[in-house]
Amino acid sequence: MDQSPSRSRTAIKGAVSVAAIGVAGFLILTSPWTWSLTHPRRDVAGPGPADLQNGRKLFLAADCATCHATPGQDNMLRLGGGRVLETAFGTFHMPNISPDPRDGIGGWSSEQFIRAVREGVGPDGAWPDGRNLYPSFPYTSYQRMTANDLRDMFAYIKTLEPVAGKAPEHELKFPFNLRRGVGIWRLAFLDGQPLPPAAPSPAAGADAVLARGRYLVEGPAHCAECHSPRTPLGNVQASLRYGGSPNPEGTGYVPNITPDETGIGFWSANAIADYLATGLSPIGKRAGGEMAEIVANTAQLPEADRHAMAVYLKTIPAVDRPGPGVPEPNRTGKVVMLPASFTSATRAAPLPTSDARAIAEAKDVYVADTSNLYLDAARLGTAGAEDGKVLGAARLAVLGRDGDRLQVRLAGWQVEGVDSVFYARQGQRIMQAVLGPAAIAKVARGASMQDPDTHQTWTRAELTFWIDGGKLNAQLPALWGYSARLFNTACAACHTLPSPQHYLANQWIGTLGAMKRFTSLSDGQYRLLLAYLQNHAKDTAAAAPAP
């Protein structure tokens, strides 16, 4: 008798059983209860009453408002969330942690708050064991905090204004979008322990200061989370802790803050404390970007706390790790000349262009390097036959192709009296192209409007032309990432880098132009860097993309 149907049913049953066992094992392994059962219980908050003044201090030290304050408003205590964090794992949207009972954490108990902050488990999941929180929330540092301190912080947050509205869900790549899987990460990298005892200090009276500084730096201030490199799994590399790292967005570098020569070894404890109060370094550089927001919080801490943090930072292990584009220190007695590889021109990578296949498939392309434009495809590449130039980051709609030559359309704005220039935005002098007489005559112009601030007349305009496909990129983020790295390598040698949003788009023209002669940037690098800064400026960063 033929046994194949019976064998097939047996095989199917076996496969289903294996799958069921696998699913059950995954659910058990990733359960917050599993983590709790395999880790010792911690201290429990006392009955109170909560110390609101202490809660505010810890709220400031933890820098909660920098991530959770609602963007686009001046009140940093409106914790409605919504800030976006772009990372290699995907896009994180910072949640609402205001006391709003529906959209924030106003309905949480103190115990639920402490569990979320120390264990990375929220109370609002679909499963009865809780909801695993992504470690973009730095609970690997917050786990060092005491229950009473977190009780006080939660009580302070509940005194703030409730803010309605939920942030969007995270937009993460597979498999990171499987939130349940974070349970495995927590088992691997969250030890759930308080700070271990520190070695006693030989200096009289120093133990209490060091202990306070250590608690603040390693716990609420979570300094290691940004200032340390991470493994591909996202955990901090212990041997390089505090040694500096690219920022999560990949657009900049968070410096080495260890007492090494490649870090801040030459800073005194008083200089570090002063920096946390004023944002001004010992060599006159001012904190920029997210560090400026952090200093706005640390400046409100008691002077004793800033001093304690500074004293502790002088005791952490030194890490020899120069920043990007910076050579190792010369530790010899001889004068050593830097090789040519460390000049700003050669330090910067070649301008980023897409391969021919990506360009061939793209509907829109972006100019990576200043390129000639031609009205007639037959003249493309002929010396002196160009009809103008198109500049870095200009967006071009692809209309047709002829080998590696592309027919494209540039859309932008022109201001009255300047027919030879295309701008990316109305009212903003973000240059896209410079035209010759023949190209000016071919511009198709649309509706006009008067700028309410300058009273100049701006007109929508389009131009169709041909361009070589060799200096283009199909992805605008690739150009912005390159430009951010260029900003770091070319400018950071002398300046603390301001956030692009510290200036208006039009102010960046003079600001960067004044420094151009002190760099070795090519014209293409300069134009792309200027476009990056202008498109991420104070008055353009939140605007819609350029046409």
Coordinates of C-alpha atoms in Angstrom, one line a residue:
M1 CA 0.0 0.0 0.0
D2 CA 1.2 3.5 -0.8
Q3 CA 2.3 5.2 2.5
S4 CA 3.2 8.6 1.0
P5 CA 0.0 10.5 2.2
S6 CA 0.7 9.2 5.7
R7 CA 4.3 10.2 5.6
S8 CA 3.4 13.7 4.3
R9 CA 0.9 14.2 7.1
T10 CA 3.6 13.1 9.6
A11 CA 6.1 15.5 8.1
I12 CA 3.7 18.4 8.2
K13 CA 2.8 17.6 11.8
G14 CA 6.5 17.6 12.6
A15 CA 7.2 20.9 10.9
V16 CA 4.2 22.5 12.7
S17 CA 5.5 21.2 16.0
V18 CA 9.0 22.5 15.4
A19 CA 7.5 25.9 14.4
A20 CA 5.3 26.0 17.4
I21 CA 8.2 25.1 19.7
G22 CA 10.3 27.8 18.0
V23 CA 7.6 30.5 18.4
A24 CA 7.1 29.5 22.0
G25 CA 10.8 29.6 22.7
F26 CA 11.1 33.1 21.1
L27 CA 8.2 34.4 23.1
I28 CA 9.7 33.1 26.3
L29 CA 13.2 34.2 25.5
T30 CA 12.0 37.7 24.6
S31 CA 9.6 38.1 27.5
P32 CA 10.3 40.9 30.0
W33 CA 9.4 38.4 32.6
T34 CA 12.3 36.2 31.6
W35 CA 14.7 39.1 32.1
S36 CA 13.1 39.8 35.5
L37 CA 13.4 36.2 36.6
T38 CA 17.1 36.0 35.6
H39 CA 18.2 39.2 37.3
P40 CA 18.2 40.2 41.0
R41 CA 15.6 42.5 42.4
R42 CA 16.6 46.1 42.9
D43 CA 15.8 48.7 45.5
V44 CA 12.2 49.9 45.8
A45 CA 11.1 53.5 46.2
G46 CA 10.2 54.7 49.6
P47 CA 6.7 55.9 50.4
G48 CA 7.8 59.5 50.0
P49 CA 6.9 62.3 49.8
A50 CA 8.8 62.8 46.6
D51 CA 11.5 65.5 46.5
L52 CA 10.6 67.7 43.6
Q53 CA 13.8 69.8 43.7
N54 CA 15.8 66.6 43.5
G55 CA 13.5 65.4 40.7
R56 CA 14.2 68.6 38.7
K57 CA 17.9 68.2 39.1
L58 CA 17.8 64.7 37.8
F59 CA 15.5 65.7 35.0
L60 CA 18.1 68.3 33.9
A61 CA 21.0 65.9 34.3
A62 CA 19.2 63.2 32.3
D63 CA 18.7 65.7 29.4
C64 CA 15.1 64.6 29.0
A65 CA 13.9 67.7 27.3
T66 CA 16.4 67.5 24.5
C67 CA 14.9 64.4 23.1
H68 CA 11.3 64.7 24.3
A69 CA 10.4 68.4 24.0
T70 CA 8.0 69.1 21.2
P71 CA 10.0 70.4 18.2
G72 CA 9.3 73.9 16.8
Q73 CA 8.4 75.6 20.1
D74 CA 10.4 77.5 22.7
N75 CA 9.1 75.8 25.9
M76 CA 11.4 72.9 26.5
L77 CA 9.2 71.6 29.3
R78 CA 6.3 70.7 26.9
L79 CA 7.3 67.1 26.5
G80 CA 5.0 66.1 23.7
G81 CA 7.7 64.2 21.8
G82 CA 8.0 64.1 18.0
R83 CA 11.8 64.6 17.6
V84 CA 13.3 62.4 14.9
L85 CA 16.4 60.4 15.3
E86 CA 17.9 58.9 12.1
T87 CA 20.1 55.9 12.7
A88 CA 21.6 52.9 10.9
F89 CA 18.7 50.8 12.3
G90 CA 16.0 53.2 10.9
T91 CA 14.1 56.2 12.1
F92 CA 13.1 56.6 15.8
H93 CA 10.4 59.1 16.8
M94 CA 10.8 60.3 20.4
P95 CA 7.6 59.6 22.4
N96 CA 5.3 61.9 24.4
I97 CA 6.4 61.7 28.1
S98 CA 4.3 64.6 29.3
P99 CA 1.7 64.0 32.1
D100 CA -1.1 63.7 29.5
P101 CA -3.1 60.6 30.7
R102 CA -3.9 59.4 27.3
D103 CA -1.0 60.3 25.0
G104 CA 1.8 60.7 27.6
I105 CA 2.8 58.9 30.8
G106 CA 0.3 60.6 33.1
G107 CA -1.6 57.3 33.6
W108 CA 1.6 55.5 34.7
S109 CA 2.3 54.6 38.3
S110 CA 5.7 55.4 39.9
E111 CA 6.5 51.7 39.8
Q112 CA 5.8 51.5 36.0
F113 CA 8.0 54.5 35.4
I114 CA 10.9 53.1 37.4
R115 CA 10.6 49.8 35.5
A116 CA 10.5 51.6 32.1
V117 CA 13.6 53.7 32.9
R118 CA 15.7 51.0 34.5
E119 CA 14.6 47.9 32.7
G120 CA 13.4 49.2 29.4
V121 CA 9.9 47.8 29.7
G122 CA 6.8 50.0 29.3
P123 CA 3.3 49.1 30.6
D124 CA 1.4 49.8 27.4
G125 CA 2.1 46.7 25.3
A126 CA -0.3 44.1 23.8
W127 CA 1.3 41.4 26.0
P128 CA 0.6 41.1 29.7
D129 CA 4.4 41.0 30.4
G130 CA 4.9 44.6 29.1
R131 CA 6.4 46.3 26.1
N132 CA 10.1 46.1 25.3
L133 CA 11.5 49.6 24.7
Y134 CA 14.2 50.2 22.2
P135 CA 17.6 51.1 23.6
S136 CA 17.6 54.4 21.8
F137 CA 16.1 55.2 25.2
P138 CA 19.3 55.0 27.2
Y139 CA 18.1 52.6 30.0
T140 CA 21.5 50.9 29.9
S141 CA 22.7 54.0 31.7
Y142 CA 19.5 54.9 33.6
Q143 CA 19.6 51.4 35.2
R144 CA 22.3 52.8 37.6
M145 CA 19.8 55.2 39.1
T146 CA 18.2 54.6 42.5
A147 CA 14.4 54.0 42.8
N148 CA 14.0 57.1 45.0
D149 CA 15.7 59.3 42.5
L150 CA 13.4 58.0 39.7
R151 CA 10.4 58.5 42.0
D152 CA 11.4 62.1 42.4
M153 CA 12.0 62.6 38.7
F154 CA 8.6 61.1 37.9
A155 CA 6.9 63.3 40.4
Y156 CA 8.6 66.4 38.9
I157 CA 7.5 65.4 35.3
K158 CA 3.9 65.1 36.6
T159 CA 4.0 68.8 37.6
L160 CA 4.6 69.8 34.0
E161 CA 2.0 70.7 31.4
P162 CA 0.2 67.8 29.8
V163 CA 0.6 67.8 26.0
A164 CA -1.9 65.9 23.8
G165 CA -0.8 64.0 20.7
K166 CA 1.2 60.9 20.1
A167 CA 4.4 60.7 18.1
P168 CA 4.4 58.4 15.0
E169 CA 5.6 54.8 15.4
H170 CA 9.2 54.1 14.8
E171 CA 10.2 53.3 11.2
L172 CA 12.9 50.6 11.5
K173 CA 14.5 48.1 9.2
F174 CA 13.9 44.4 9.5
P175 CA 14.6 42.7 11.9
F176 CA 14.9 45.7 14.2
N177 CA 11.2 46.5 13.6
L178 CA 10.3 43.3 15.6
R179 CA 10.0 45.1 19.0
R180 CA 9.6 41.8 20.8
G181 CA 13.1 40.8 19.7
V182 CA 14.5 43.6 21.9
G183 CA 14.0 41.2 24.8
I184 CA 17.0 39.2 23.5
W185 CA 19.1 42.4 23.3
R186 CA 18.1 43.2 26.9
L187 CA 19.2 39.7 28.1
A188 CA 22.5 40.2 26.4
F189 CA 23.4 43.8 27.3
L190 CA 21.3 45.0 30.2
D191 CA 22.8 43.8 33.5
G192 CA 20.2 45.6 35.7
Q193 CA 22.8 46.4 38.4
P194 CA 23.4 49.5 40.4
L195 CA 26.9 51.0 40.1
P196 CA 29.5 48.7 41.6
P197 CA 31.5 50.1 44.5
A198 CA 34.3 52.4 43.4
A199 CA 37.9 52.1 44.6
P200 CA 38.6 54.5 47.5
S201 CA 40.4 57.7 46.7
P202 CA 43.7 58.6 48.5
A203 CA 42.6 62.3 48.7
A204 CA 40.9 63.3 51.8
G205 CA 37.2 64.1 51.3
A206 CA 37.4 63.2 47.6
D207 CA 35.3 60.0 47.9
A208 CA 32.0 61.7 48.2
V209 CA 32.7 64.1 45.3
L210 CA 33.8 61.2 43.1
A211 CA 30.9 59.1 44.0
R212 CA 28.4 61.9 43.1
G213 CA 30.2 62.6 39.8
R214 CA 30.3 58.9 38.9
Y215 CA 26.6 58.5 39.7
L216 CA 25.7 61.5 37.5
V217 CA 28.0 60.7 34.6
E218 CA 27.3 56.9 34.5
G219 CA 23.6 57.2 35.3
P220 CA 21.3 60.1 34.6
A221 CA 23.7 62.1 32.3
H222 CA 24.3 58.9 30.3
C223 CA 27.5 60.4 28.8
A224 CA 28.8 57.1 27.5
E225 CA 25.8 56.6 25.3
C226 CA 26.8 59.3 22.8
H227 CA 30.6 59.5 23.4
S228 CA 31.3 55.8 22.9
P229 CA 31.5 53.7 19.7
R230 CA 29.1 50.8 19.4
T231 CA 29.3 47.3 18.0
P232 CA 27.1 46.3 15.1
L233 CA 24.6 45.0 17.7
G234 CA 24.3 48.5 19.2
N235 CA 26.0 48.0 22.5
V236 CA 28.8 50.2 23.8
Q237 CA 32.3 48.9 23.2
A238 CA 33.7 48.7 26.7
S239 CA 37.3 49.0 25.8
L240 CA 36.6 52.3 23.9
R241 CA 34.1 53.7 26.4
Y242 CA 34.0 57.6 26.2
G243 CA 36.5 57.4 23.3
G244 CA 34.4 59.3 20.8
S245 CA 32.0 58.0 18.1
P246 CA 30.1 59.0 15.0
N247 CA 26.7 60.4 15.9
P248 CA 23.7 58.1 15.4
E249 CA 22.6 60.0 12.3
G250 CA 26.0 59.5 10.7
T251 CA 26.4 63.2 10.0
G252 CA 29.0 64.2 12.6
Y253 CA 31.3 63.0 15.3
V254 CA 30.9 63.0 19.1
P255 CA 34.4 63.6 20.6
N256 CA 36.6 61.6 22.8
I257 CA 36.1 62.9 26.4
T258 CA 38.7 60.7 28.2
P259 CA 41.7 62.2 29.8
D260 CA 43.9 61.2 26.9
E261 CA 45.9 63.5 24.7
T262 CA 43.5 62.7 21.9
G263 CA 40.6 63.5 24.1
I264 CA 40.3 66.2 26.8
G265 CA 43.4 65.3 28.8
F266 CA 44.7 68.9 28.8
W267 CA 41.4 70.2 30.3
S268 CA 41.5 70.7 34.1
A269 CA 38.5 69.6 36.2
N270 CA 37.6 73.3 36.6
A271 CA 37.7 73.8 32.8
I272 CA 35.3 70.8 32.4
A273 CA 33.0 72.2 35.0
D274 CA 33.1 75.6 33.4
Y275 CA 32.3 74.1 30.0
L276 CA 29.2 72.4 31.5
A277 CA 28.1 75.8 32.8
T278 CA 29.0 78.0 29.8
G279 CA 29.6 75.8 26.8
L280 CA 33.0 77.5 26.3
S281 CA 36.1 75.2 26.1
P282 CA 39.6 76.1 27.4
I283 CA 40.6 77.2 23.8
G284 CA 37.6 79.3 23.2
K285 CA 35.4 76.9 21.2
R286 CA 31.7 77.1 22.0
A287 CA 29.5 74.0 22.2
G288 CA 27.3 73.5 19.2
G289 CA 24.6 71.2 18.0
E290 CA 23.1 68.8 20.5
M291 CA 25.9 69.6 23.0
A292 CA 24.6 73.2 23.2
E293 CA 21.2 71.8 24.2
I294 CA 22.9 69.6 26.9
V295 CA 24.8 72.6 28.3
A296 CA 21.6 74.5 28.5
N297 CA 20.5 71.8 31.0
T298 CA 23.8 71.2 32.9
A299 CA 24.1 75.0 33.3
Q300 CA 21.0 74.8 35.6
L301 CA 22.6 72.1 37.8
P302 CA 24.2 73.0 41.2
E303 CA 27.8 74.0 40.8
A304 CA 28.8 71.2 43.1
D305 CA 27.2 68.6 40.7
R306 CA 29.0 70.1 37.7
H307 CA 32.3 70.0 39.6
A308 CA 31.7 66.4 40.7
M309 CA 31.1 65.3 37.1
A310 CA 34.3 67.0 36.0
V311 CA 36.3 65.4 38.8
Y312 CA 35.0 62.0 37.8
L313 CA 35.7 62.5 34.1
K314 CA 39.4 63.1 35.0
T315 CA 39.5 59.6 36.5
I316 CA 38.0 57.5 33.7
P317 CA 40.5 55.3 31.7
A318 CA 42.2 57.2 28.9
V319 CA 41.5 56.1 25.3
D320 CA 43.9 56.8 22.5
R321 CA 41.4 57.5 19.7
P322 CA 41.9 60.6 17.5
G323 CA 38.9 62.1 15.9
P324 CA 38.3 61.7 12.2
G325 CA 40.9 63.2 10.0
V326 CA 43.2 63.9 13.0
P327 CA 46.6 62.3 13.1
E328 CA 48.1 60.6 16.2
P329 CA 49.9 63.0 18.5
N330 CA 53.6 63.4 18.0
R331 CA 55.0 61.9 21.2
T332 CA 58.7 62.2 20.1
G333 CA 61.1 65.0 20.7
K334 CA 61.4 65.7 17.0
V335 CA 59.4 68.1 14.8
V336 CA 57.3 65.9 12.5
M337 CA 55.6 67.4 9.4
L338 CA 52.2 66.1 8.6
P339 CA 52.0 64.1 5.4
A340 CA 50.0 65.4 2.5
S341 CA 47.3 62.9 3.3
F342 CA 46.3 65.2 6.2
T343 CA 45.7 68.3 4.2
S344 CA 42.0 69.2 4.0
A345 CA 41.9 68.7 0.3
T346 CA 43.1 65.1 0.4
R347 CA 41.4 64.2 3.7
A348 CA 38.0 64.6 2.1
A349 CA 36.7 61.6 0.2
P350 CA 35.9 62.1 -3.5
L351 CA 32.6 63.7 -4.2
P352 CA 29.9 61.0 -4.0
T353 CA 28.4 59.8 -7.3
S354 CA 26.1 57.0 -8.1
D355 CA 27.0 54.2 -10.5
A356 CA 25.7 54.1 -14.0
R357 CA 23.0 51.6 -13.1
A358 CA 21.5 53.7 -10.3
I359 CA 21.5 56.8 -12.5
A360 CA 19.8 54.8 -15.3
E361 CA 17.0 53.7 -13.0
A362 CA 16.5 57.1 -11.2
K363 CA 13.5 59.4 -11.9
D364 CA 15.3 62.2 -10.1
V365 CA 19.0 62.8 -9.8
Y366 CA 21.1 65.3 -7.7
V367 CA 24.2 67.1 -8.8
A368 CA 27.2 65.9 -6.8
D369 CA 29.8 68.1 -8.5
T370 CA 29.5 71.4 -10.4
S371 CA 28.6 70.3 -14.0
N372 CA 28.2 72.0 -17.4
L373 CA 24.8 72.1 -18.9
Y374 CA 24.0 72.0 -22.6
L375 CA 20.8 72.9 -24.5
D376 CA 21.9 70.7 -27.4
A377 CA 22.9 67.1 -26.7
A378 CA 25.2 67.1 -29.7
R379 CA 27.4 69.8 -28.1
L380 CA 27.7 68.0 -24.8
G381 CA 31.4 67.7 -23.8
T382 CA 32.6 70.2 -26.4
A383 CA 35.0 72.7 -24.8
G384 CA 33.5 76.1 -24.6
A385 CA 30.1 75.0 -25.8
E386 CA 28.3 74.8 -22.4
D387 CA 25.3 77.0 -21.8
G388 CA 25.8 77.3 -18.1
K389 CA 26.6 75.4 -14.9
V390 CA 24.4 73.4 -12.5
L391 CA 25.6 73.4 -8.9
G392 CA 25.9 70.9 -6.1
A393 CA 22.7 69.3 -4.7
A394 CA 20.4 70.7 -7.5
R395 CA 17.5 68.3 -8.1
L396 CA 17.0 67.3 -11.7
A397 CA 14.0 65.4 -13.1
V398 CA 15.1 62.9 -15.7
L399 CA 13.2 63.3 -19.0
G400 CA 15.3 61.2 -21.4
R401 CA 18.5 59.3 -21.8
D402 CA 21.1 58.9 -24.6
G403 CA 23.8 56.6 -23.3
D404 CA 25.4 58.3 -20.3
R405 CA 23.9 61.6 -21.3
L406 CA 20.7 62.7 -19.6
Q407 CA 18.0 65.2 -20.6
V408 CA 16.8 66.8 -17.4
R409 CA 14.5 69.5 -16.1
L410 CA 15.5 71.9 -13.4
A411 CA 12.7 73.6 -11.4
G412 CA 13.3 76.5 -9.1
W413 CA 12.9 80.2 -8.6
Q414 CA 14.3 83.4 -10.2
V415 CA 14.4 86.8 -8.6
E416 CA 13.5 89.9 -10.6
G417 CA 16.6 91.4 -12.3
V418 CA 18.7 88.3 -12.0
D419 CA 17.8 86.1 -15.0
S420 CA 21.1 84.3 -15.0
V421 CA 20.6 82.4 -11.7
F422 CA 18.3 79.7 -10.5
Y423 CA 17.5 79.4 -6.8
A424 CA 16.2 76.4 -4.9
R425 CA 13.7 78.3 -2.8
Q426 CA 11.7 81.5 -3.0
G427 CA 13.3 84.2 -0.9
Q428 CA 16.5 82.1 -0.2
R429 CA 19.7 82.5 -2.2
I430 CA 20.4 78.8 -2.4
M431 CA 21.9 78.7 -5.9
Q432 CA 21.1 75.8 -8.2
A433 CA 22.5 77.0 -11.6
V434 CA 24.1 79.8 -13.4
L435 CA 23.0 80.4 -17.0
G436 CA 24.5 81.8 -20.2
P437 CA 22.5 84.0 -22.7
A438 CA 21.1 81.1 -24.7
A439 CA 19.9 79.2 -21.6
I440 CA 18.3 82.4 -20.2
A441 CA 16.2 82.7 -23.4
K442 CA 14.9 79.1 -23.0
V443 CA 13.7 79.5 -19.4
A444 CA 10.0 78.8 -18.9
R445 CA 8.6 81.1 -16.3
G446 CA 5.4 80.6 -14.3
A447 CA 3.6 82.5 -11.5
S448 CA 5.3 85.3 -9.6
M449 CA 5.0 86.4 -6.0
Q450 CA 6.4 89.2 -3.9
D451 CA 8.5 88.3 -0.9
P452 CA 6.9 89.9 2.2
D453 CA 10.2 90.7 3.8
T454 CA 12.3 92.1 0.9
H455 CA 9.5 93.1 -1.4
Q456 CA 11.4 91.4 -4.3
T457 CA 9.5 89.6 -7.0
W458 CA 10.2 85.9 -7.3
T459 CA 9.1 83.8 -10.2
R460 CA 8.8 80.0 -10.6
A461 CA 11.0 78.9 -13.4
E462 CA 12.0 75.7 -15.3
L463 CA 14.7 74.9 -17.8
T464 CA 15.3 71.7 -19.8
F465 CA 18.9 70.8 -20.8
W466 CA 21.4 67.9 -21.2
I467 CA 24.0 66.9 -18.7
D468 CA 26.7 64.2 -18.4
G469 CA 25.6 61.5 -15.9
G470 CA 29.0 61.0 -14.4
K471 CA 28.7 63.7 -11.7
L472 CA 25.3 62.8 -10.3
N473 CA 23.9 60.9 -7.4
A474 CA 20.5 59.2 -7.2
Q475 CA 20.2 59.7 -3.4
L476 CA 20.1 63.1 -1.8
P477 CA 20.9 61.7 1.7
A478 CA 24.3 60.5 0.3
L479 CA 25.1 64.0 -0.6
W480 CA 24.0 65.4 2.8
G481 CA 26.0 62.7 4.7
Y482 CA 29.1 63.5 2.7
S483 CA 28.7 67.2 3.3
A484 CA 28.2 66.7 7.0
R485 CA 31.5 64.7 7.2
L486 CA 33.2 67.4 5.1
F487 CA 31.9 70.0 7.4
N488 CA 33.6 68.1 10.3
T489 CA 36.9 67.4 8.6
A490 CA 37.4 70.8 6.9
C491 CA 36.1 73.1 9.7
A492 CA 36.5 71.3 13.0
A493 CA 40.3 71.9 13.1
C494 CA 39.7 75.5 14.1
H495 CA 36.0 75.7 15.1
T496 CA 33.5 74.1 17.3
L497 CA 31.0 73.2 14.7
P498 CA 27.8 75.2 15.0
S499 CA 24.6 73.4 14.1
P500 CA 23.6 74.4 10.5
Q501 CA 20.4 75.8 12.2
H502 CA 22.4 78.4 14.1
Y503 CA 22.4 80.6 11.0
L504 CA 19.9 81.6 8.4
A505 CA 20.3 80.2 4.9
N506 CA 21.4 83.5 3.5
Q507 CA 23.9 84.1 6.4
W508 CA 25.7 80.9 5.5
I509 CA 26.8 82.5 2.2
G510 CA 29.0 85.1 3.9
T511 CA 29.9 82.9 6.8
L512 CA 31.3 80.0 4.7
G513 CA 32.6 82.3 2.0
A514 CA 34.8 84.2 4.4
M515 CA 36.5 81.0 5.4
K516 CA 36.9 79.4 1.9
R517 CA 40.4 80.9 1.4
F518 CA 41.6 79.2 4.6
T519 CA 40.7 75.7 3.2
S520 CA 41.7 73.6 0.3
L521 CA 38.2 72.7 -0.7
S522 CA 37.6 72.3 -4.4
D523 CA 34.9 74.4 -6.0
G524 CA 32.6 71.3 -6.1
Q525 CA 33.2 70.5 -2.4
Y526 CA 32.6 74.2 -1.5
R527 CA 29.3 74.4 -3.5
L528 CA 28.0 71.1 -2.1
L529 CA 28.9 72.1 1.5
L530 CA 27.2 75.5 1.1
A531 CA 24.1 73.8 -0.3
Y532 CA 24.0 71.4 2.7
L533 CA 24.4 74.2 5.2
Q534 CA 21.8 76.4 3.5
N535 CA 19.2 73.6 3.2
H536 CA 19.6 72.7 6.9
A537 CA 19.6 76.3 8.2
K538 CA 17.4 77.9 10.8
D539 CA 14.8 79.1 8.3
T540 CA 14.9 76.1 5.9
A541 CA 15.5 72.9 7.9
A542 CA 11.8 72.4 8.7
A543 CA 10.5 73.6 5.3
A544 CA 9.3 71.3 2.5
P545 CA 11.9 69.9 0.2
A546 CA 13.1 72.2 -2.6
P547 CA 11.2 71.8 -5.9

